[in-house]
Amino acid sequence: MIRYISSAARAAAKYRKLQVVTSQPAKLCRPFSGVADAEELVEESPLSPPEAPKRKISQRDTYLEELPVTFSDISRANVAIRTGVKRTSCIKSFFLSELIGANVFLKTEFQQFTGSFKERGARNAILALLREHGEEYMRTNGVIAASAGNHALALAYHGKDLNVPVTVVMPVVAPMAKVDKCKKFGANIVIHGAHIGEAKEHAEQLISSSGLEYVNGYDDPPIIAGAGTIGIEIIEDVPCVDAVIVPVGGGGLIAGIGCAVKTLKPDVKVYGVEPYFAASYTAALKAHTPVSTKVTPTLADGLAVPMVGSHAFEVARHYVDECVLCTEKEVSLAILRLIENEKMVVEGGGATGLAALLPGAQLDRHDLKGKNIVVPLCGGNIDTTVLGRVLERGLAADDRMKNFTATVSDRPGGIGRLTTLLGEHGASIKDMYHERAFLQSNIDFVKVKCVVELQGREHAKLIDKILEENGYDPVWDGD
């Protein structure tokens, strides 16, 4: 691992070198026009700059330099991938800032060509293997990965761009849209296993028999370093940043961003966010080491990793200030807020950082109010059918779509009076279901379940009051 010399040390060395010219007469200064002029003016100055103070190297500094990934690795990755990966914008959101009570900046990583931040690590990893093994070896053998989504797309795309063959093992549950895209990028697709764990086991078997180089999507050091380049861009684009909120799955993203941000600006707070249904990083913190965690299906499917990477965890635990959890309701609301307010379509995992900042979530607290907060939106590959369901969940969480059960007369006009009442007060009926057989009351009545579209919480309270006043005695789901 190559260590870097601090800027203070470089400055001190330069100033010692220039002391020999301090006795020479100074020439007239001319207008500053670039680096060369700046150096010349320094050398010709009659007064030599004072020697920069030597920074004492602490035991912590030495230890951080021995981590699997350092700021030096991230800096090299930043230069290496610059021409092949898009530098995404980091824009302030007026509407979300008003909602959250802070200055919220959105880092739009979902605008990468394949739709996620994974391109940074994928390209850096392939370039690192080319340097290590040589072009002839890599372009003969290639790389392999197990992935059902964004990592597969990123590796396939940059493998094609760098002329390195890519094999991707995908489980049978992988979305066909992503499978087809990987094929279009020229990747060799192997469908195997009921889930990503079985796909990874099969990929490891192929490695031993084919000589392919395996690229872990969140734990290989070049992957982490590539992800860390986001942190450099954040500091450059928002130098006044106070906090960065990062989604956590396998840990590679927050490890890289945390290392970069804390190195460049140590006072910045770095928060991790993961879903309750896949809290593997939180479990690792409690156990002080990565442990296998039960994962259940979640809207943030890209973060559903049962165990964080060992390299990623080792780096992240030294730079991350805190990790919080978010609910499925908060994730769906975050996706809805981004679509409605920013016209941005972001997948569940990519919106998790914002989810934790929404009113009532775990990062909705006093110490972050008024601060400058950057939220990486790290992926936008959400299936259209899933998006529809997520939006409906978001509307329900926002009290803009609710359902209730009421008992009405089964005689002509009974249901009509109910629908008229709802329409007169601005409620739009989305669905209605009748239930006669299981109603334990007068035979002349029918139970009706209505799904209605509303304007928010206050409107929902109004509809409930109107229904009760008219004798319907509604029972609302979720109340």
Coordinates of C-alpha atoms in Angstrom, one line a residue:
M1 CA 0.0 0.0 0.0
I2 CA 1.5 3.4 -1.0
R3 CA 1.4 6.1 1.6
Y4 CA 1.0 9.7 0.8
I5 CA 3.0 12.7 2.2
S6 CA 0.8 15.3 3.9
S7 CA 0.5 18.7 2.4
A8 CA 2.2 20.2 5.4
A9 CA 5.3 18.0 4.8
R10 CA 5.4 18.9 1.1
A11 CA 5.1 22.6 1.9
A12 CA 7.9 22.4 4.4
A13 CA 10.2 20.6 2.0
K14 CA 9.5 23.2 -0.7
Y15 CA 10.2 26.1 1.6
R16 CA 13.5 24.6 2.8
K17 CA 14.5 24.3 -0.8
L18 CA 13.7 27.9 -1.5
Q19 CA 15.7 29.4 1.4
V20 CA 18.8 29.6 -0.9
V21 CA 17.3 32.3 -3.0
T22 CA 16.2 34.7 -0.1
S23 CA 19.4 36.7 -0.3
Q24 CA 18.9 37.6 -4.0
P25 CA 17.3 40.9 -5.0
A26 CA 13.6 40.8 -5.8
K27 CA 12.4 41.5 -9.3
L28 CA 9.3 43.6 -10.0
C29 CA 6.1 41.6 -9.7
R30 CA 4.0 41.0 -12.7
P31 CA 0.3 40.0 -13.0
F32 CA -0.4 36.5 -11.7
S33 CA -1.2 34.2 -14.7
G34 CA -0.8 30.7 -13.5
V35 CA 1.1 28.1 -11.4
A36 CA 4.5 28.8 -13.0
D37 CA 4.2 32.6 -12.2
A38 CA 3.2 31.8 -8.6
E39 CA 6.3 29.6 -8.1
E40 CA 8.5 32.2 -9.6
L41 CA 7.1 35.0 -7.4
V42 CA 7.7 32.9 -4.3
E43 CA 11.3 32.2 -5.3
E44 CA 12.0 35.9 -6.0
S45 CA 10.4 37.2 -2.8
P46 CA 12.8 39.1 -0.5
L47 CA 11.3 37.4 2.5
S48 CA 11.3 33.6 2.6
P49 CA 8.0 32.1 3.9
P50 CA 8.2 30.7 7.3
E51 CA 8.8 27.0 7.5
A52 CA 5.6 25.1 7.8
P53 CA 5.1 23.5 11.2
K54 CA 5.8 19.8 11.2
R55 CA 2.7 17.8 12.0
K56 CA 3.2 15.1 14.6
I57 CA 2.1 11.7 13.2
S58 CA -0.2 10.2 15.8
Q59 CA -0.8 6.5 16.4
R60 CA -4.3 6.9 14.9
D61 CA -2.8 8.3 11.7
T62 CA -0.5 5.4 11.4
Y63 CA -3.3 2.9 12.0
L64 CA -5.6 4.6 9.4
E65 CA -2.9 4.3 6.8
E66 CA -2.9 0.5 7.4
L67 CA -6.6 0.1 6.7
P68 CA -7.6 -1.9 3.6
V69 CA -8.5 1.4 1.9
T70 CA -7.0 4.8 2.5
F71 CA -7.5 8.3 1.1
S72 CA -4.5 7.7 -1.1
D73 CA -6.3 4.8 -2.8
I74 CA -9.4 7.0 -3.2
S75 CA -7.3 9.8 -4.7
R76 CA -5.7 7.5 -7.2
A77 CA -9.2 6.1 -8.1
N78 CA -10.5 9.6 -8.6
V79 CA -7.8 10.2 -11.3
A80 CA -8.1 6.8 -12.9
I81 CA -11.9 6.8 -13.4
R82 CA -12.3 10.4 -14.3
T83 CA -12.6 10.0 -18.0
G84 CA -14.9 7.0 -17.9
V85 CA -17.5 7.9 -15.2
K86 CA -19.9 10.9 -15.1
R87 CA -19.3 13.5 -12.4
T88 CA -22.8 13.9 -11.1
S89 CA -24.3 17.1 -9.9
C90 CA -24.9 18.0 -6.3
I91 CA -27.9 20.3 -6.2
K92 CA -29.8 22.0 -3.4
S93 CA -33.5 21.0 -3.1
F94 CA -35.7 23.9 -2.2
F95 CA -38.8 21.8 -1.4
L96 CA -37.0 19.1 0.6
S97 CA -35.0 21.8 2.5
E98 CA -38.3 23.4 3.5
L99 CA -39.7 20.1 4.5
I100 CA -36.7 18.9 6.5
G101 CA -35.7 22.2 8.0
A102 CA -32.1 22.1 6.7
N103 CA -30.2 22.9 3.5
V104 CA -30.5 19.6 1.6
F105 CA -28.2 18.8 -1.3
L106 CA -28.9 15.8 -3.6
K107 CA -25.9 14.0 -5.2
T108 CA -27.5 12.5 -8.3
E109 CA -25.6 9.2 -8.7
F110 CA -28.7 7.6 -10.3
Q111 CA -27.7 9.7 -13.4
Q112 CA -24.8 7.4 -14.2
F113 CA -25.1 5.6 -17.5
T114 CA -26.2 2.3 -15.9
G115 CA -28.2 4.1 -13.2
S116 CA -26.1 3.8 -10.1
F117 CA -22.9 4.7 -8.3
K118 CA -21.6 1.2 -8.8
E119 CA -19.9 2.3 -12.0
R120 CA -17.2 4.1 -10.0
G121 CA -16.0 1.0 -8.2
A122 CA -16.5 -1.3 -11.2
R123 CA -14.3 0.7 -13.5
N124 CA -11.7 1.2 -10.8
A125 CA -11.6 -2.5 -10.1
I126 CA -11.1 -3.5 -13.8
L127 CA -8.4 -0.9 -14.2
A128 CA -6.6 -2.2 -11.1
L129 CA -6.7 -5.7 -12.5
L130 CA -5.4 -4.5 -15.8
R131 CA -2.4 -2.9 -14.0
E132 CA -1.8 -5.9 -11.9
H133 CA -2.1 -8.7 -14.5
G134 CA -1.6 -6.9 -17.7
E135 CA -3.9 -6.3 -20.6
E136 CA -3.2 -9.6 -22.4
Y137 CA -4.1 -11.7 -19.4
M138 CA -7.2 -9.8 -18.5
R139 CA -8.6 -9.6 -22.0
T140 CA -8.1 -13.3 -22.4
N141 CA -9.6 -14.4 -19.1
G142 CA -11.8 -11.6 -17.9
V143 CA -13.7 -11.0 -14.6
I144 CA -16.7 -12.6 -12.9
A145 CA -19.2 -11.4 -10.4
A146 CA -22.4 -12.5 -8.7
S147 CA -25.1 -9.8 -8.8
A148 CA -28.8 -9.4 -9.4
G149 CA -28.7 -5.7 -10.2
N150 CA -26.6 -2.6 -10.3
H151 CA -23.1 -4.2 -9.8
A152 CA -23.8 -6.5 -12.7
L153 CA -24.8 -3.6 -15.0
A154 CA -21.8 -1.5 -14.0
L155 CA -19.3 -4.3 -14.5
A156 CA -20.8 -5.4 -17.8
Y157 CA -20.8 -1.8 -19.2
H158 CA -17.2 -0.9 -18.1
G159 CA -15.9 -4.3 -19.1
K160 CA -17.2 -3.7 -22.6
D161 CA -15.7 -0.2 -22.6
L162 CA -12.3 -1.5 -21.4
N163 CA -12.4 -4.6 -23.7
V164 CA -12.3 -7.0 -20.7
P165 CA -14.7 -10.0 -20.9
V166 CA -17.3 -10.1 -18.1
T167 CA -19.3 -13.1 -16.7
V168 CA -22.2 -12.4 -14.4
V169 CA -23.9 -15.1 -12.4
M170 CA -27.5 -13.9 -11.6
P171 CA -30.1 -15.7 -9.5
V172 CA -33.4 -16.7 -11.1
V173 CA -35.1 -13.8 -9.3
A174 CA -33.1 -11.2 -11.1
P175 CA -35.3 -8.8 -13.1
M176 CA -35.4 -9.7 -16.7
A177 CA -34.9 -6.1 -17.7
K178 CA -31.5 -6.1 -16.0
V179 CA -30.6 -9.4 -17.4
D180 CA -31.3 -8.1 -20.9
K181 CA -29.3 -5.0 -20.4
C182 CA -26.3 -7.0 -19.2
K183 CA -26.5 -9.1 -22.4
K184 CA -26.6 -5.9 -24.5
F185 CA -23.3 -4.9 -23.0
G186 CA -21.8 -8.2 -24.1
A187 CA -21.6 -9.9 -20.8
N188 CA -21.8 -13.7 -20.5
I189 CA -24.9 -14.3 -18.3
V190 CA -25.2 -17.4 -16.2
I191 CA -28.6 -17.8 -14.4
H192 CA -28.1 -20.0 -11.3
G193 CA -29.5 -20.1 -7.8
A194 CA -32.6 -19.1 -6.0
H195 CA -30.9 -16.1 -4.4
I196 CA -27.7 -14.1 -4.6
G197 CA -26.0 -16.4 -2.0
E198 CA -26.3 -19.4 -4.3
A199 CA -25.3 -17.4 -7.3
K200 CA -22.1 -16.3 -5.5
E201 CA -21.3 -19.9 -4.6
H202 CA -21.6 -20.9 -8.2
A203 CA -19.5 -18.0 -9.3
E204 CA -16.7 -19.2 -6.9
Q205 CA -16.9 -22.6 -8.5
L206 CA -16.4 -21.1 -11.9
I207 CA -13.4 -19.2 -10.7
S208 CA -11.5 -22.3 -9.8
S209 CA -12.1 -23.9 -13.2
S210 CA -11.8 -20.9 -15.5
G211 CA -9.2 -18.5 -14.1
L212 CA -11.6 -15.6 -14.0
E213 CA -10.9 -12.8 -11.5
Y214 CA -13.8 -12.3 -9.0
V215 CA -14.9 -8.8 -8.3
N216 CA -17.0 -8.4 -5.1
G217 CA -19.6 -5.6 -5.5
Y218 CA -19.1 -4.0 -2.1
D219 CA -16.0 -5.4 -0.4
D220 CA -13.0 -5.3 -2.8
P221 CA -10.7 -2.5 -1.9
P222 CA -10.8 -1.0 -5.4
I223 CA -14.6 -1.1 -5.3
I224 CA -14.5 0.8 -2.0
A225 CA -12.0 3.3 -3.3
G226 CA -14.0 4.0 -6.4
A227 CA -17.1 4.6 -4.3
G228 CA -15.1 7.0 -2.2
T229 CA -14.6 9.4 -5.1
I230 CA -18.2 10.6 -4.4
G231 CA -16.8 11.9 -1.1
I232 CA -14.2 14.0 -2.9
E233 CA -16.8 15.5 -5.2
I234 CA -19.1 16.3 -2.3
I235 CA -16.4 18.3 -0.6
E236 CA -15.5 20.1 -3.8
D237 CA -19.1 20.9 -4.7
V238 CA -20.4 21.7 -1.2
P239 CA -17.4 22.9 0.8
C240 CA -19.8 24.1 3.6
V241 CA -21.2 20.6 4.1
D242 CA -22.0 19.7 7.8
A243 CA -23.3 16.1 7.3
V244 CA -23.5 13.4 4.7
I245 CA -26.3 10.8 4.9
V246 CA -25.3 7.5 3.2
P247 CA -27.4 4.4 2.5
V248 CA -25.8 1.2 3.8
G249 CA -26.0 -2.3 2.3
G250 CA -22.7 -4.2 2.0
G251 CA -20.8 -1.2 3.5
G252 CA -18.6 -0.3 0.6
L253 CA -20.3 3.0 -0.3
I254 CA -20.2 4.5 3.2
A255 CA -16.7 3.2 3.9
G256 CA -15.4 5.0 0.8
I257 CA -17.4 8.2 1.3
G258 CA -16.6 8.3 5.0
C259 CA -12.9 7.9 4.4
A260 CA -12.8 10.7 1.8
V261 CA -15.0 13.1 3.6
K262 CA -13.4 12.7 7.0
T263 CA -9.9 13.0 5.6
L264 CA -10.7 16.2 3.7
K265 CA -13.0 17.7 6.4
P266 CA -12.8 15.9 9.7
D267 CA -15.6 17.9 11.3
V268 CA -18.3 16.7 8.9
K269 CA -20.7 14.1 10.4
V270 CA -21.2 10.9 8.4
Y271 CA -24.4 9.0 9.1
G272 CA -25.3 5.6 7.7
V273 CA -28.9 4.5 7.0
E274 CA -30.2 1.0 6.5
P275 CA -33.7 -0.6 6.4
Y276 CA -35.0 -2.3 9.5
F277 CA -35.5 -5.5 7.4
A278 CA -31.8 -5.6 6.4
A279 CA -29.8 -4.2 9.4
S280 CA -26.5 -6.0 8.8
Y281 CA -24.2 -3.1 9.5
T282 CA -26.0 -2.4 12.8
A283 CA -25.6 -6.0 13.8
A284 CA -21.9 -5.8 12.9
L285 CA -21.4 -2.8 15.1
K286 CA -23.0 -4.6 18.0
A287 CA -20.9 -7.7 17.5
H288 CA -17.7 -5.6 16.6
T289 CA -17.3 -7.8 13.5
P290 CA -19.4 -8.7 10.4
V291 CA -22.1 -11.3 11.3
S292 CA -24.8 -13.0 9.3
T293 CA -28.1 -11.3 9.7
K294 CA -31.7 -12.3 8.8
V295 CA -32.8 -10.3 5.8
T296 CA -36.5 -10.0 4.8
P297 CA -37.8 -8.5 1.6
T298 CA -37.7 -4.7 1.6
L299 CA -38.4 -1.8 -0.8
A300 CA -34.7 -1.1 -0.4
D301 CA -33.8 -4.3 -2.1
G302 CA -30.4 -3.1 -3.2
L303 CA -29.4 -2.9 0.4
A304 CA -30.6 -6.3 1.4
V305 CA -27.1 -7.8 2.1
P306 CA -27.1 -10.4 5.0
M307 CA -23.5 -9.6 6.0
V308 CA -21.5 -6.5 5.5
G309 CA -18.1 -6.9 3.9
S310 CA -15.1 -7.4 6.2
H311 CA -12.9 -4.8 4.4
A312 CA -15.8 -2.3 4.2
F313 CA -16.7 -2.7 7.9
E314 CA -13.1 -2.3 9.0
V315 CA -12.8 1.0 7.1
A316 CA -16.3 2.3 7.9
R317 CA -16.3 1.8 11.6
H318 CA -13.4 4.3 11.9
Y319 CA -15.1 7.1 10.0
V320 CA -18.9 6.7 10.4
D321 CA -20.4 8.6 13.3
E322 CA -23.7 6.8 13.6
C323 CA -25.9 4.4 11.8
V324 CA -29.7 4.6 12.0
L325 CA -32.6 2.5 10.7
C326 CA -35.6 3.5 8.5
T327 CA -39.0 1.9 7.9
E328 CA -40.7 0.7 4.7
K329 CA -43.1 3.6 5.1
E330 CA -40.3 6.1 5.2
V331 CA -38.6 4.6 2.1
S332 CA -41.9 4.8 0.1
L333 CA -42.5 8.4 1.2
A334 CA -38.9 9.3 0.2
I335 CA -39.5 7.9 -3.3
L336 CA -42.8 9.8 -3.6
R337 CA -41.3 13.1 -2.4
L338 CA -38.5 12.8 -5.0
I339 CA -40.9 12.1 -7.8
E340 CA -43.3 14.9 -6.9
N341 CA -40.9 17.6 -5.8
E342 CA -37.7 16.9 -7.8
K343 CA -39.0 14.9 -10.8
M344 CA -36.4 12.2 -9.9
V345 CA -37.1 8.5 -10.1
V346 CA -34.9 6.7 -7.5
E347 CA -35.0 3.1 -6.3
G348 CA -35.7 2.2 -2.7
G349 CA -32.0 1.7 -1.7
G350 CA -31.0 4.9 -3.4
A351 CA -33.7 6.9 -1.4
T352 CA -32.9 5.5 2.0
G353 CA -30.7 8.4 3.0
L354 CA -33.5 10.9 2.4
A355 CA -36.0 8.6 4.1
A356 CA -34.1 8.9 7.5
L357 CA -34.4 12.8 7.3
L358 CA -38.1 13.0 6.7
P359 CA -40.4 14.3 9.5
G360 CA -40.7 11.6 12.2
A361 CA -37.7 9.6 11.0
Q362 CA -34.6 8.9 13.1
L363 CA -32.5 11.8 11.7
D364 CA -35.4 14.3 12.1
R365 CA -33.7 15.9 15.1
H366 CA -32.6 19.2 16.5
D367 CA -28.8 18.9 15.9
L368 CA -29.3 18.7 12.1
K369 CA -31.8 21.5 11.7
G370 CA -30.3 24.4 9.7
K371 CA -27.3 22.4 8.7
N372 CA -25.9 21.8 5.2
I373 CA -26.7 18.1 4.5
V374 CA -25.7 16.1 1.4
V375 CA -27.7 13.0 0.5
P376 CA -26.3 10.7 -2.2
L377 CA -29.1 9.3 -4.3
C378 CA -27.1 6.2 -5.3
G379 CA -29.4 4.3 -7.7
G380 CA -32.4 4.7 -10.0
N381 CA -33.0 1.2 -11.3
I382 CA -36.5 0.4 -10.1
D383 CA -38.9 -1.8 -12.0
T384 CA -41.9 -0.1 -13.4
T385 CA -44.3 -2.5 -11.7
V386 CA -42.5 -2.1 -8.4
L387 CA -42.6 1.7 -8.8
G388 CA -46.4 1.6 -9.1
R389 CA -46.8 -0.4 -5.9
V390 CA -44.3 1.9 -4.1
L391 CA -46.1 5.0 -5.1
E392 CA -49.4 3.6 -3.8
R393 CA -47.6 2.8 -0.5
G394 CA -46.2 6.3 -0.4
L395 CA -49.7 7.8 -1.0
A396 CA -51.1 5.6 1.8
A397 CA -48.3 6.6 4.2
D398 CA -49.0 10.3 3.3
D399 CA -52.7 9.8 4.2
R400 CA -53.6 10.6 0.6
M401 CA -55.0 7.1 -0.1
K402 CA -56.9 5.3 2.7
N403 CA -59.4 2.5 3.0
F404 CA -62.3 2.0 5.3
T405 CA -65.2 -0.4 5.9
A406 CA -68.7 0.7 6.5
T407 CA -72.1 -0.9 6.7
V408 CA -74.8 0.5 4.3
S409 CA -78.3 -0.3 3.2
D410 CA -78.5 -3.1 0.6
R411 CA -81.6 -1.5 -0.9
P412 CA -81.5 0.6 -4.1
G413 CA -79.7 3.8 -3.5
G414 CA -77.9 2.7 -0.4
I415 CA -74.4 2.7 -1.9
G416 CA -75.3 5.6 -4.0
R417 CA -75.9 7.8 -1.0
L418 CA -72.5 6.9 0.4
T419 CA -70.7 7.6 -2.9
T420 CA -72.5 10.9 -3.2
L421 CA -71.5 11.9 0.3
L422 CA -67.8 11.1 -0.4
G423 CA -67.9 13.0 -3.7
E424 CA -69.5 16.1 -2.2
H425 CA -66.5 16.4 0.2
G426 CA -63.7 15.8 -2.3
A427 CA -63.0 12.1 -1.8
S428 CA -62.4 10.2 -5.0
I429 CA -63.3 6.5 -4.8
K430 CA -60.5 4.3 -6.2
D431 CA -62.0 0.9 -5.4
M432 CA -65.1 -0.6 -3.7
Y433 CA -65.8 -4.1 -2.5
H434 CA -69.1 -5.6 -1.3
E435 CA -69.4 -8.2 1.4
R436 CA -72.8 -9.9 2.1
A437 CA -72.1 -13.5 3.2
F438 CA -70.0 -12.8 6.3
L439 CA -72.0 -9.9 7.7
Q440 CA -73.4 -10.8 11.1
S441 CA -76.2 -8.2 11.2
N442 CA -79.5 -7.3 9.5
I443 CA -80.0 -9.0 6.2
D444 CA -80.9 -5.7 4.6
F445 CA -77.4 -4.3 5.1
V446 CA -74.1 -4.9 3.2
K447 CA -70.6 -4.3 4.3
V448 CA -68.7 -2.1 1.9
K449 CA -64.9 -1.6 1.8
C450 CA -63.8 1.6 0.0
V451 CA -60.4 2.8 -1.1
V452 CA -60.5 6.5 -1.4
E453 CA -58.0 9.1 -2.7
L454 CA -57.7 12.1 -0.3
Q455 CA -55.7 15.3 0.0
G456 CA -53.8 14.5 3.2
R457 CA -54.2 13.9 6.9
E458 CA -56.6 16.8 7.6
H459 CA -58.9 15.8 4.7
A460 CA -58.9 12.2 6.0
K461 CA -60.0 13.5 9.4
L462 CA -62.8 15.5 7.8
I463 CA -64.1 12.5 5.8
D464 CA -64.1 10.4 9.0
K465 CA -66.1 13.0 10.8
I466 CA -68.6 13.4 7.9
L467 CA -69.1 9.6 7.7
E468 CA -69.7 9.3 11.5
E469 CA -72.2 12.2 11.4
N470 CA -74.2 10.4 8.7
G471 CA -74.3 7.1 10.7
Y472 CA -71.8 5.0 8.7
D473 CA -69.4 4.4 11.7
P474 CA -66.4 3.7 9.4
V475 CA -63.5 1.5 10.5
W476 CA -60.3 2.7 8.9
D477 CA -57.4 0.2 8.2
G478 CA -54.3 1.1 10.0
D479 CA -56.0 3.1 12.8

